[in-house]
XYZ file of C-alpha atoms in Angstrom:
247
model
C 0.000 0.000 0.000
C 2.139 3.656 -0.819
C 1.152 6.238 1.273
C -1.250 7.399 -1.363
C -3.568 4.785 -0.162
C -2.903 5.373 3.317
C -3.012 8.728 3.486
C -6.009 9.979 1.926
C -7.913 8.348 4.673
C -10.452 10.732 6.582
C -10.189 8.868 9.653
C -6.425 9.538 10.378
C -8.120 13.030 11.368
C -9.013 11.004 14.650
C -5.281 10.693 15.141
C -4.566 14.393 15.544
C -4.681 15.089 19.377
C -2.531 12.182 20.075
C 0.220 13.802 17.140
C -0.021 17.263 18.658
C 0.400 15.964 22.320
C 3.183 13.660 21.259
C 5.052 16.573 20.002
C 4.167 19.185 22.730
C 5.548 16.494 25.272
C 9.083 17.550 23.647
C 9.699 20.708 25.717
C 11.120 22.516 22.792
C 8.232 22.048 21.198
C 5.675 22.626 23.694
C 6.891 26.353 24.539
C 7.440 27.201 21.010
C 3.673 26.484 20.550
C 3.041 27.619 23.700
C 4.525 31.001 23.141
C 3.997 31.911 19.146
C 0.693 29.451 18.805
C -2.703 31.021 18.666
C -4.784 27.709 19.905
C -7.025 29.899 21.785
C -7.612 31.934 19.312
C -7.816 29.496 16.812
C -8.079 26.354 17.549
C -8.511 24.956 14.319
C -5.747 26.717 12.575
C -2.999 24.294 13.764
C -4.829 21.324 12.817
C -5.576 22.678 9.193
C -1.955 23.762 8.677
C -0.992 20.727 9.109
C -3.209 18.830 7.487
C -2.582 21.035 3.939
C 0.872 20.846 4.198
C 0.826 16.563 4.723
C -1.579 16.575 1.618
C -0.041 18.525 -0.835
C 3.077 16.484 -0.272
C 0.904 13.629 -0.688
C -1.396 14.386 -3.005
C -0.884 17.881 -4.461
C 0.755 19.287 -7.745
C 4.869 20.275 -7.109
C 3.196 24.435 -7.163
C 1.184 23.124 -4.129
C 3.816 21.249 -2.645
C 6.243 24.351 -3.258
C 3.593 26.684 -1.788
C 3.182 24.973 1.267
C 6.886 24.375 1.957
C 7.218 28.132 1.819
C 4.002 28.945 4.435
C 5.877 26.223 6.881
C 8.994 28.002 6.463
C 7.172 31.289 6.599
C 5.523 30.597 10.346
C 8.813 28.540 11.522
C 11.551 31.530 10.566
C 10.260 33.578 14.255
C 9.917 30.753 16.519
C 13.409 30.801 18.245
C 14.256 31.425 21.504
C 17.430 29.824 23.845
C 15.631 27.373 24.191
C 14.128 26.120 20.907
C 14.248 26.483 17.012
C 11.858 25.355 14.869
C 14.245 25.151 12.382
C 16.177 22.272 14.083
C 15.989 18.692 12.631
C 15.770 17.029 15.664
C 12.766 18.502 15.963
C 11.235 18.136 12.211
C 12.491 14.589 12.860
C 10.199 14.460 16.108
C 7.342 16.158 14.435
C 7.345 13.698 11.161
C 7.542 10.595 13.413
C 4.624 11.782 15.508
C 2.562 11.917 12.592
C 3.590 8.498 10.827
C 3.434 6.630 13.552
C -0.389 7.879 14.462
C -1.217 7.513 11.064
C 0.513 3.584 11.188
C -1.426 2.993 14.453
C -4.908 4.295 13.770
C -5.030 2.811 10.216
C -4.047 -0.614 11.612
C -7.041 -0.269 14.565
C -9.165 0.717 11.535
C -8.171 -1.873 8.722
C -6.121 -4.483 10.350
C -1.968 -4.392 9.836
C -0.211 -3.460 6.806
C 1.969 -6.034 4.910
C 5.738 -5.781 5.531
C 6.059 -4.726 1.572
C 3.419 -2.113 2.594
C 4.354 -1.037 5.235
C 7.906 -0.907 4.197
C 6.949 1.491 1.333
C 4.673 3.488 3.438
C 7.432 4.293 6.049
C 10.081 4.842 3.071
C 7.829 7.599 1.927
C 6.531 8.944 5.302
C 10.475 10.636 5.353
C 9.123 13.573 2.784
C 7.059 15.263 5.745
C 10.533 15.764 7.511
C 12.614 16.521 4.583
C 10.113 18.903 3.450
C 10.516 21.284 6.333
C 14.842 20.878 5.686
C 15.874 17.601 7.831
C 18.097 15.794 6.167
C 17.086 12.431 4.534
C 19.965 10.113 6.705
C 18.325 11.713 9.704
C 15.377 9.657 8.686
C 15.808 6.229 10.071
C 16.774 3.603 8.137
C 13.749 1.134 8.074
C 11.217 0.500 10.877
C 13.430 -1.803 12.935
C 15.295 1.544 13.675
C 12.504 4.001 13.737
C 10.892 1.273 16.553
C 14.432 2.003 18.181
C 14.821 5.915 17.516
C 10.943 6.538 19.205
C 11.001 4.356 22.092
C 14.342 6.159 23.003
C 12.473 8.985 22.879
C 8.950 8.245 24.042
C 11.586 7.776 27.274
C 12.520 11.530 27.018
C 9.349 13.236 26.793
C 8.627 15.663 29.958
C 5.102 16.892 29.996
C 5.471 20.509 31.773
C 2.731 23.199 32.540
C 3.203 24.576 29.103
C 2.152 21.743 27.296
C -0.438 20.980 29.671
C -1.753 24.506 29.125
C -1.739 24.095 25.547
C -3.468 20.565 25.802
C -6.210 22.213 27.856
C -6.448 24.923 25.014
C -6.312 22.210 22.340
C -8.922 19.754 24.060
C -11.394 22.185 25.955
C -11.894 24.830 23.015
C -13.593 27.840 24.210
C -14.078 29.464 20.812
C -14.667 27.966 17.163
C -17.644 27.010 15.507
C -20.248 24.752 17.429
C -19.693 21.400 15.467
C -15.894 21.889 17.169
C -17.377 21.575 20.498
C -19.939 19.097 19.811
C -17.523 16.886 18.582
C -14.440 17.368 21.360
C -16.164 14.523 23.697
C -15.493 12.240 21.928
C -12.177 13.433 20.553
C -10.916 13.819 23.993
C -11.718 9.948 24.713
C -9.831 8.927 21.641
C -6.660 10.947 21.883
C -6.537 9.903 25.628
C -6.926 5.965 24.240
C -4.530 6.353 21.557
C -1.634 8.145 23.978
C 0.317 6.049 25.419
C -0.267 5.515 28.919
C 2.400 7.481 30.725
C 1.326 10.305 28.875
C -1.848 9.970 29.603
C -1.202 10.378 33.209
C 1.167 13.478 32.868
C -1.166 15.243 31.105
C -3.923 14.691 33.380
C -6.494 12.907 30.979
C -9.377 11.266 32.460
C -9.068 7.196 31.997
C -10.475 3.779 33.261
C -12.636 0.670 33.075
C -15.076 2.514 31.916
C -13.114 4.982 29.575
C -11.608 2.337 28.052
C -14.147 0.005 27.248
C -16.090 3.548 25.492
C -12.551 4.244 23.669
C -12.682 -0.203 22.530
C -16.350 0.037 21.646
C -15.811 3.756 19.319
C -13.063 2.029 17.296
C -15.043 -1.241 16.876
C -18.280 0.554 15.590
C -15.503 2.982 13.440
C -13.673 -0.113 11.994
C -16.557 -1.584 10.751
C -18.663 1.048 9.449
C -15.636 3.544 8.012
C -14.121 0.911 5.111
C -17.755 0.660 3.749
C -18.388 4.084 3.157
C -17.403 5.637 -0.501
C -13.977 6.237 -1.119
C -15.550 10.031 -2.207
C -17.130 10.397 1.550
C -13.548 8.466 2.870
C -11.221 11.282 0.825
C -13.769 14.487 1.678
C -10.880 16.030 3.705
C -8.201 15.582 1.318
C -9.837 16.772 -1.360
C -11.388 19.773 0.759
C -7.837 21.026 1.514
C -6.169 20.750 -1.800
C -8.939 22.333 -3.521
C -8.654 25.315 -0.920
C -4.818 25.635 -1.030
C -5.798 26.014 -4.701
């Protein structure tokens, strides 16, 4: 399966708390977003960034891809302080894994595990949302034997401070945004809490047991077995809905 297949998928969407906390739990990250980020504000603006720029490397035409490598660049060149740069690979490299290995995770709770071949090719060509932003490709790990290796290593770094708790408040609590945002954040809060893992779960201070969990089991049975049989069209709506607005 490339990660054409893969990633057109509307229900990776469901995946992007537990990205966003994954990388905030990497102090550099979490004040950088906690102190140039506008998730109050907007609390939809980081998501849909984010989303555009994965897509048009994806999906879009090289103008869109070279459009949204220059907005990235554009909102990265002020965040820098002593204590962070968003221009650092390190970081890119921490931000790309976040978001492959949701993807990788919530597609396989969804439709079952990829084949080695697939997933092989997938992970190959996850390395473009990292050397997109300017990390270079041998930063990238090799295969997935050594990406396993590179993120438990640092799932064992990861501090969860006030900062990024403060932004996960912001991020999971929205107080402003339209009224389909809020409606839906119930149940988005159970499944970024299920998909964390559990250490980070406890730092930052989601709600979780028996019960919680057997809500967060039941969600992705009912999702796995409705989502595959709905149109590819209704499957694709967000992909599709982004590249057409990044134009």
């Amino acid at each position: 399966m490339p990660l054409i297949d893969l990633g057109g998928e509307g229900v990776l969407l469901a995946g992007g708390g537990r990205a966003i906390l994954l990388q905030l739990a990497d102090p550099a990250i979490g004040h950088a977003v906690a102190e140039h980020s506008s998730f109050a504000a907007d609390p939809l603006r980081r998501l849909r960034n984010t989303l555009t720029y994965v897509y048009a490397l994806v999906f879009g035409t090289p103008a869109q891809v070279a459009k949204v490598t220059a907005m990235v660049h554009r909102a990265h060149e002020p965040v820098r302080s002593a204590r962070y740069d968003a221009a650092e690979p390190r970081l890119q490299l921490w931000v790309a894994a976040t978001l492959y290995d949701t993807a990788t995770v919530l597609h396989a709770r969804i439709f079952g595990p990829l084949s080695d071949a697939d997933a092989d090719e997938v992970y190959r060509e996850y390395a473009v949302v990292g050397t997109a932003l300017g990390m270079p490709p041998e930063l990238w790990p090799p295969d997935r034997e050594a990406f396993r290796a590179y993120w438990d290593s640092r799932l064992a770094e990861l501090r969860v401070d006030d900062a990024a708790r403060g932004v996960c408040r912001q991020l999971l609590h929205p107080k402003t945004g339209p009224f389909w945002l809020r409606a839906v954040m119930p149940a988005a809060r159970l499944v970024t809490a299920g998909l964390l893992p559990a250490e980070l779960r406890t730092a930052y201070g989601l709600p979780w047991g028996a019960r919680r969990a057997r809500r967060f089991d039941r969600f992705l049975r009912v999702t796995a077995f409705a989502y595959p049989r709905l149109p590819r069209g209704i499957r694709h709506w967000p992909k599709n809905h982004y590249l057409r607005a990044l134009g």
